[in-house]
Short mmCIF file of C-alpha atoms in Angstrom, two decimals:
data_model
loop_
_atom_site.label_atom_id
_atom_site.label_comp_id
_atom_site.label_asym_id
_atom_site.label_seq_id
_atom_site.Cartn_x
_atom_site.Cartn_y
_atom_site.Cartn_z
CA MET F 1 12.26 0.70 -14.64
CA ALA F 2 13.60 3.26 -12.18
CA ILE F 3 13.73 2.33 -8.49
CA ILE F 4 13.62 5.13 -5.93
CA ASN F 5 14.09 4.67 -2.19
CA VAL F 6 12.62 7.19 0.24
CA SER F 7 12.49 7.37 4.02
CA ASN F 8 10.26 10.36 4.85
CA SER F 9 7.30 12.34 3.52
CA ALA F 10 9.43 15.11 1.99
CA GLN F 11 11.46 12.62 -0.03
CA LEU F 12 8.25 10.88 -1.11
CA ALA F 13 6.70 14.16 -2.28
CA SER F 14 9.84 14.97 -4.26
CA ALA F 15 9.89 11.52 -5.87
CA LEU F 16 6.24 11.77 -6.87
CA SER F 17 6.78 15.19 -8.37
CA ALA F 18 9.72 13.98 -10.44
CA ALA F 19 8.16 10.71 -11.58
CA ARG F 20 6.88 10.43 -15.13
CA GLY F 21 5.74 6.80 -15.26
CA GLY F 22 7.25 3.38 -14.76
CA GLU F 23 8.97 4.14 -11.45
CA THR F 24 8.75 2.07 -8.27
CA ILE F 25 9.12 4.08 -5.08
CA TYR F 26 10.09 2.02 -2.04
CA LEU F 27 9.07 3.36 1.36
CA ALA F 28 11.26 2.73 4.38
CA ASN F 29 9.49 1.90 7.65
CA GLY F 30 7.85 4.86 9.33
CA SER F 31 4.99 7.35 9.20
CA TYR F 32 4.32 9.38 6.05
CA GLY F 33 1.37 11.41 7.38
CA ASP F 34 -1.28 12.59 4.91
CA LEU F 35 -0.67 12.18 1.19
CA THR F 36 -2.61 13.32 -1.89
CA ILE F 37 -1.52 12.00 -5.28
CA SER F 38 -3.01 14.17 -8.02
CA GLN F 39 -0.58 13.60 -10.89
CA ASN F 40 -1.67 11.89 -14.11
CA TYR F 41 1.28 9.71 -14.98
CA ALA F 42 1.94 8.45 -18.51
CA SER F 43 2.27 4.89 -17.23
CA ASN F 44 1.90 3.17 -13.90
CA ILE F 45 4.03 4.10 -10.92
CA THR F 46 4.13 1.92 -7.83
CA ILE F 47 4.45 3.14 -4.25
CA LYS F 48 5.48 0.11 -2.24
CA ALA F 49 6.40 -0.50 1.39
CA ALA F 50 9.88 -1.97 1.59
CA ASP F 51 8.64 -3.95 4.61
CA ASP F 52 4.97 -4.89 4.25
CA LEU F 53 2.56 -2.78 6.34
CA ASN F 54 5.36 -0.87 8.08
CA ALA F 55 5.05 2.23 5.91
CA ARG F 56 2.09 4.08 7.43
CA PHE F 57 -0.22 6.81 6.19
CA ASP F 58 -2.93 8.78 7.93
CA VAL F 59 -5.10 10.03 5.04
CA LEU F 60 -4.22 8.63 1.61
CA LYS F 61 -6.06 10.32 -1.25
CA ILE F 62 -5.60 9.55 -4.95
CA THR F 63 -7.14 11.81 -7.60
CA GLY F 64 -4.68 11.20 -10.44
CA SER F 65 -4.07 8.25 -12.74
CA ASN F 66 -1.74 5.28 -13.21
CA VAL F 67 -0.89 4.76 -9.54
CA THR F 68 -0.54 1.53 -7.56
CA VAL F 69 -0.11 1.50 -3.78
CA ASP F 70 1.28 -1.75 -2.40
CA GLY F 71 1.72 -3.04 1.14
CA VAL F 72 1.01 0.10 3.19
CA SER F 73 -1.03 0.76 6.35
CA ILE F 74 -3.71 3.48 6.47
CA SER F 75 -5.26 4.79 9.68
CA GLY F 76 -7.06 7.99 8.64
CA ARG F 77 -8.96 7.48 5.37
CA LEU F 78 -8.43 5.89 1.98
CA SER F 79 -10.07 8.01 -0.72
CA ILE F 80 -9.88 7.42 -4.47
CA GLN F 81 -11.83 10.21 -6.20
CA GLY F 82 -12.01 11.18 -9.85
CA ALA F 83 -9.11 8.82 -10.49
CA ASN F 84 -8.30 6.42 -13.31
CA ASP F 85 -6.21 3.25 -13.47
CA VAL F 86 -5.47 3.01 -9.76
CA GLY F 87 -4.67 0.02 -7.57
CA VAL F 88 -4.49 -0.53 -3.82
CA VAL F 89 -3.11 -3.99 -3.06
CA ASN F 90 -1.70 -6.02 -0.16
CA SER F 91 -2.45 -3.19 2.27
CA PHE F 92 -4.23 -2.71 5.60
CA SER F 93 -6.78 -0.04 6.47
CA SER F 94 -8.59 0.49 9.73
CA THR F 95 -10.59 3.42 8.41
CA TRP F 96 -13.28 4.33 5.89
CA ASN F 97 -12.34 3.33 2.33
CA GLU F 98 -13.98 4.88 -0.72
CA VAL F 99 -13.83 4.82 -4.50
CA LYS F 100 -15.88 7.66 -6.02
CA PHE F 101 -16.34 8.91 -9.59
CA SER F 102 -13.39 6.79 -10.71
CA SER F 103 -12.65 4.20 -13.38
CA ASN F 104 -10.50 1.07 -13.64
CA VAL F 105 -9.72 0.74 -9.94
CA ILE F 106 -8.32 -2.47 -8.47
CA ILE F 107 -8.75 -3.21 -4.75
CA ALA F 108 -7.05 -6.56 -4.18
CA ASP F 109 -5.67 -8.72 -1.39
CA ASN F 110 -6.12 -6.12 1.34
CA GLU F 111 -7.36 -6.34 4.90
CA PHE F 112 -9.93 -3.73 5.92
CA THR F 113 -11.59 -3.28 9.30
CA ASN F 114 -13.92 -0.59 8.03
CA THR F 115 -16.34 -0.14 5.15
CA LEU F 116 -15.31 -0.26 1.50
CA SER F 117 -17.65 1.96 -0.52
CA ILE F 118 -17.79 2.05 -4.33
CA GLU F 119 -19.79 5.01 -5.64
CA GLU F 120 -20.45 6.21 -9.19
CA SER F 121 -17.46 4.25 -10.50
CA THR F 122 -16.86 1.96 -13.48
CA GLY F 123 -14.52 -0.89 -14.27
CA PHE F 124 -13.78 -1.71 -10.63
CA GLN F 125 -12.30 -4.99 -9.40
CA VAL F 126 -12.57 -5.95 -5.75
CA THR F 127 -10.84 -9.31 -5.34
CA GLY F 128 -9.29 -11.39 -2.59
CA ASN F 129 -9.85 -8.91 0.24
CA TYR F 130 -10.60 -9.68 3.89
CA ILE F 131 -13.11 -7.17 5.26
CA HIS F 132 -14.23 -7.93 8.77
CA GLU F 133 -15.89 -6.92 12.03
CA VAL F 134 -17.28 -3.55 10.97
CA ALA F 135 -19.97 -1.59 12.82
CA GLY F 136 -21.72 -0.91 9.53
CA ASP F 137 -21.72 -2.28 6.02
CA LEU F 138 -18.66 -4.29 5.12
CA MET F 139 -18.98 -3.27 1.49
CA ARG F 140 -21.38 -1.18 -0.56
CA VAL F 141 -21.85 -0.35 -4.23
CA VAL F 142 -23.82 2.84 -4.73
CA GLY F 143 -25.43 4.78 -7.56
CA ASN F 144 -24.56 4.46 -11.24
CA SER F 145 -21.62 2.11 -10.71
CA SER F 146 -21.00 -0.48 -13.39
CA ASP F 147 -18.74 -3.01 -15.07
CA GLY F 148 -17.47 -4.30 -11.75
CA VAL F 149 -16.28 -7.62 -10.37
CA ILE F 150 -16.51 -8.49 -6.67
CA GLU F 151 -14.79 -11.84 -6.41
CA ASN F 152 -13.28 -14.25 -3.87
CA ASN F 153 -13.45 -11.84 -0.94
CA VAL F 154 -14.04 -12.83 2.68
CA LEU F 155 -16.73 -10.61 4.20
CA TRP F 156 -16.72 -11.72 7.79
CA ASP F 157 -19.00 -10.49 10.56
CA MET F 158 -20.88 -7.24 10.43
CA ILE F 159 -21.66 -5.66 13.79
CA PRO F 160 -24.95 -3.76 13.67
CA LYS F 161 -25.93 -1.94 16.85
CA SER F 162 -29.39 -1.17 18.20
CA PHE F 163 -29.98 1.60 20.73
CA PRO F 164 -32.69 2.04 23.41
CA ASP F 165 -34.34 4.90 21.49
CA GLY F 166 -35.07 2.57 18.60
CA THR F 167 -32.31 3.80 16.30
CA TYR F 168 -29.59 1.52 15.05
CA ILE F 169 -26.44 1.27 13.00
CA HIS F 170 -27.41 -0.80 9.98
CA ALA F 171 -24.99 -3.42 8.72
CA ASP F 172 -24.91 -5.61 5.65
CA ALA F 173 -22.06 -7.64 4.24
CA LEU F 174 -22.58 -6.37 0.69
CA GLN F 175 -25.23 -3.76 0.00
CA MET F 176 -26.21 -2.05 -3.24
CA PHE F 177 -28.62 0.85 -3.63
CA SER F 178 -29.50 3.69 -5.97
CA THR F 179 -28.89 7.40 -5.79
CA SER F 180 -30.39 10.19 -7.89
CA ARG F 181 -27.68 9.42 -10.45
CA GLY F 182 -28.82 5.86 -11.06
CA THR F 183 -28.63 2.21 -10.04
CA PRO F 184 -25.65 -0.17 -10.08
CA HIS F 185 -25.59 -2.40 -13.16
CA ASP F 186 -23.38 -4.89 -14.99
CA VAL F 187 -21.70 -6.25 -11.85
CA VAL F 188 -20.53 -9.80 -11.09
CA ILE F 189 -20.57 -10.97 -7.45
CA ARG F 190 -18.73 -14.28 -7.47
CA GLY F 191 -17.01 -16.70 -5.13
CA ASN F 192 -17.26 -14.62 -1.96
CA TYR F 193 -17.40 -16.18 1.49
CA ILE F 194 -19.84 -14.24 3.67
CA TYR F 195 -20.35 -15.04 7.34
CA ASP F 196 -22.14 -13.16 10.09
CA ASP F 197 -21.72 -14.08 13.74
CA ALA F 198 -25.15 -13.51 15.30
CA SER F 199 -23.64 -13.27 18.78
CA THR F 200 -21.95 -9.96 17.93
CA GLY F 201 -24.93 -8.27 16.29
CA ASP F 202 -28.66 -8.38 15.77
CA PRO F 203 -29.92 -11.82 14.69
CA GLY F 204 -33.09 -10.33 13.20
CA THR F 205 -33.40 -8.24 10.05
CA LEU F 206 -29.95 -6.72 10.42
CA GLY F 207 -26.82 -8.50 9.32
CA GLN F 208 -27.97 -9.09 5.74
CA ALA F 209 -25.51 -10.84 3.44
CA ILE F 210 -26.06 -9.75 -0.19
CA PHE F 211 -28.73 -7.08 -0.29
CA LEU F 212 -29.73 -5.21 -3.45
CA GLY F 213 -32.40 -2.75 -2.43
CA GLY F 214 -33.82 0.66 -3.17
CA PRO F 215 -33.43 0.84 -6.96
CA THR F 216 -34.97 3.77 -8.79
CA GLY F 217 -35.25 1.92 -12.08
CA GLY F 218 -34.32 -1.66 -11.29
CA TYR F 219 -31.09 -3.63 -11.47
CA ARG F 220 -29.72 -4.79 -14.82
CA ASN F 221 -27.15 -7.47 -15.62
CA ILE F 222 -26.20 -8.40 -12.06
CA VAL F 223 -24.76 -11.91 -11.70
CA ILE F 224 -24.58 -13.45 -8.21
CA GLU F 225 -22.87 -16.85 -8.36
CA GLU F 226 -20.69 -19.33 -6.47
CA ASN F 227 -20.98 -17.46 -3.16
CA LEU F 228 -20.87 -19.13 0.27
CA VAL F 229 -23.35 -17.33 2.52
CA SER F 230 -24.15 -17.83 6.19
CA THR F 231 -26.21 -15.29 8.09
CA SER F 232 -29.04 -15.53 10.58
CA SER F 233 -30.94 -12.72 8.87
CA ALA F 234 -33.79 -13.76 6.61
CA HIS F 235 -32.02 -11.81 3.89
CA GLY F 236 -29.33 -14.24 2.79
CA ILE F 237 -29.51 -13.01 -0.79
CA SER F 238 -32.14 -10.33 -1.35
CA PHE F 239 -32.85 -8.71 -4.70
CA TYR F 240 -35.41 -5.97 -5.18
CA ILE F 241 -36.61 -5.18 -8.70
CA GLY F 242 -34.66 -6.72 -11.56
CA PRO F 243 -36.26 -6.26 -14.97
CA GLU F 244 -33.33 -7.27 -17.16
CA GLY F 245 -30.50 -9.79 -17.36
CA ASN F 246 -30.03 -10.73 -13.69
CA ILE F 247 -28.89 -14.18 -12.53
CA ILE F 248 -28.68 -15.80 -9.08
CA ARG F 249 -27.09 -19.20 -9.57
CA ASN F 250 -25.01 -21.83 -7.83
CA ASN F 251 -24.80 -20.19 -4.43
CA THR F 252 -24.76 -22.17 -1.17
CA LEU F 253 -26.60 -20.70 1.80
CA LEU F 254 -26.43 -21.72 5.46
CA GLY F 255 -27.95 -19.96 8.47
CA SER F 256 -31.30 -18.57 7.36
CA GLY F 257 -30.58 -20.08 3.97
CA GLN F 258 -33.04 -17.82 2.20
CA ILE F 259 -33.12 -16.13 -1.20
CA ASN F 260 -35.64 -13.31 -1.60
CA VAL F 261 -36.60 -11.68 -4.90
CA ASN F 262 -39.52 -9.24 -4.96
CA GLY F 263 -40.49 -5.60 -4.58
CA GLY F 264 -41.46 -4.80 -8.18
CA ASP F 265 -40.82 -6.01 -11.70
CA SER F 266 -38.40 -8.93 -11.20
CA SER F 267 -39.11 -10.61 -14.54
CA GLY F 268 -35.44 -10.29 -15.47
CA VAL F 269 -34.19 -12.38 -12.51
CA GLN F 270 -33.36 -16.07 -13.01
CA ILE F 271 -32.73 -18.24 -9.95
CA TYR F 272 -31.26 -21.70 -10.43
CA GLY F 273 -28.66 -24.17 -9.19
CA ASN F 274 -28.68 -22.79 -5.64
CA VAL F 275 -28.62 -24.71 -2.36
CA ALA F 276 -30.95 -23.00 0.11
CA LYS F 277 -33.53 -23.59 2.81
CA ASN F 278 -36.08 -21.38 1.10
CA ILE F 279 -36.58 -19.30 -2.02
CA ASP F 280 -39.20 -16.56 -1.87
CA ALA F 281 -39.47 -15.32 -5.47
CA ARG F 282 -42.28 -13.07 -6.64
CA ASP F 283 -43.13 -10.32 -9.12
CA GLY F 284 -42.19 -12.32 -12.18
CA ALA F 285 -38.86 -13.83 -11.07
CA VAL F 286 -38.09 -17.09 -12.89
CA VAL F 287 -37.19 -19.99 -10.60
CA GLY F 288 -35.44 -22.99 -12.15
CA ASP F 289 -33.99 -26.09 -10.57
CA ASN F 290 -32.61 -25.44 -7.07
CA TYR F 291 -31.91 -27.77 -4.14
CA ILE F 292 -34.06 -26.94 -1.11
CA TYR F 293 -33.03 -28.68 2.10
CA GLU F 294 -34.75 -28.95 5.47
CA SER F 295 -31.82 -29.73 7.74
CA GLU F 296 -28.19 -28.75 7.27
CA SER F 297 -27.13 -32.10 8.70
CA ASP F 298 -28.77 -33.82 5.75
CA VAL F 299 -26.50 -32.30 3.13
CA PHE F 300 -23.43 -30.72 4.78
CA GLN F 301 -20.48 -32.36 6.51
CA ILE F 302 -20.42 -29.68 9.20
CA GLY F 303 -23.09 -27.09 8.43
CA ASN F 304 -21.49 -24.27 10.39
CA GLY F 305 -20.64 -21.23 8.28
CA ALA F 306 -17.96 -19.93 10.66
CA THR F 307 -15.38 -21.45 8.30
CA TRP F 308 -15.67 -22.14 4.60
CA GLU F 309 -15.23 -25.86 5.32
CA GLY F 310 -18.69 -25.73 6.89
CA PHE F 311 -20.14 -25.52 3.37
CA LEU F 312 -18.58 -28.76 2.14
CA PRO F 313 -21.30 -31.19 1.02
CA LYS F 314 -21.84 -34.55 2.63
CA ALA F 315 -20.61 -37.39 0.43
CA GLY F 316 -23.45 -38.99 -1.46
CA SER F 317 -25.91 -36.23 -0.68
CA GLY F 318 -27.95 -34.46 -3.33
CA VAL F 319 -25.54 -31.52 -3.33
CA ASP F 320 -22.29 -33.49 -3.49
CA PHE F 321 -19.62 -32.62 -6.04
CA GLY F 322 -20.89 -33.33 -9.53
CA SER F 323 -24.51 -32.58 -8.64
CA GLY F 324 -24.42 -29.12 -10.19
CA TYR F 325 -26.04 -27.55 -7.12
CA GLY F 326 -24.44 -24.84 -5.02
CA ALA F 327 -21.03 -23.17 -5.06
CA LEU F 328 -19.13 -26.33 -6.01
CA GLY F 329 -16.75 -24.47 -8.30
CA ARG F 330 -15.64 -22.19 -5.48
CA LEU F 331 -15.42 -25.07 -3.02
CA THR F 332 -13.23 -26.94 -5.51
CA GLU F 333 -10.92 -23.93 -5.72
CA LEU F 334 -10.70 -23.70 -1.93
CA THR F 335 -10.07 -27.39 -1.36
CA THR F 336 -7.52 -27.87 -4.15
CA GLY F 337 -6.00 -24.41 -4.44
CA THR F 338 -6.69 -24.37 -8.17
CA PRO F 339 -9.61 -23.08 -10.25
CA ASN F 340 -12.34 -25.57 -11.00
CA PRO F 341 -11.73 -26.54 -14.65
CA THR F 342 -15.10 -28.15 -15.36
CA PRO F 343 -17.95 -26.66 -13.34
CA THR F 344 -21.29 -28.32 -14.00
CA PRO F 345 -23.96 -25.71 -13.33
CA GLN F 346 -27.64 -26.41 -13.65
CA PRO F 347 -29.15 -25.28 -16.94
CA GLU F 348 -30.90 -21.94 -17.14
CA PRO F 349 -34.65 -22.09 -16.62
CA THR F 350 -36.76 -21.96 -19.73
#
């Protein structure tokens, strides 16, 4: 594996032009301006900050293939378009972040203070990121996007804004919706911690946590499991139209504590093993065994979603470890630092 050290944008451009695959390019501290990577390398090359987050880009655009960017800062825009086999890891971005018309993209262990948008892309993995305090959606998956995993991220505090003329900046933690090209399908949403601070936004219908709305043909094969959700909006987990293969299981909800499934044919949505204050399921959705609580103090040690510890169950309660209700697998991972080897989910409804 060749190692190349560069200290300015001209040297970086030269190294990228000469690379064929397998190289690691280390970036010295400093600003590298705008960069577009359009080459299709035979095997992965890595562009890595020698000192984490101290190699800085304005606009970083990737349209090629077999590229990993590691440990950089981005202040202008992160754009992955028409790309294949791309990774952005351990980095920081304060700007709009998008993955469009791409395949096999990994977005992992980053910190973003602006929206991450996945559009018309397949084989995406969004794992271990901290996306927070955005005046808009924290994350969205749009159009005919598929075969994705959104796992173990912290989506913390959306900041919707209402204006005197009645307009507003909408904000959800994780939103999916259709375009003319189609509807997201075959996506797993697992183990995410989602919290919205009502004091910084609108405590009403804005600030939704997991919101799947506006499908043209309905959602297929969406799994929502092991998430920790706390938002004051009535839309804790909302799912509109799911005719085939959709599962909402073993999530724990604080705040409004509500799961909503309706809006059209929802006969392909199964809801079971969740801990919630209320489940409003209509239009054919199948509701199995869930734990519905009246007061958070009855079942939670703390009951404040501002930290993940607020979701820990009260010893001896009906949602304690071993009960099979709620996101106990994810809570086990967080408390022990290791994956839960023997989760005990509730059985699927019959």
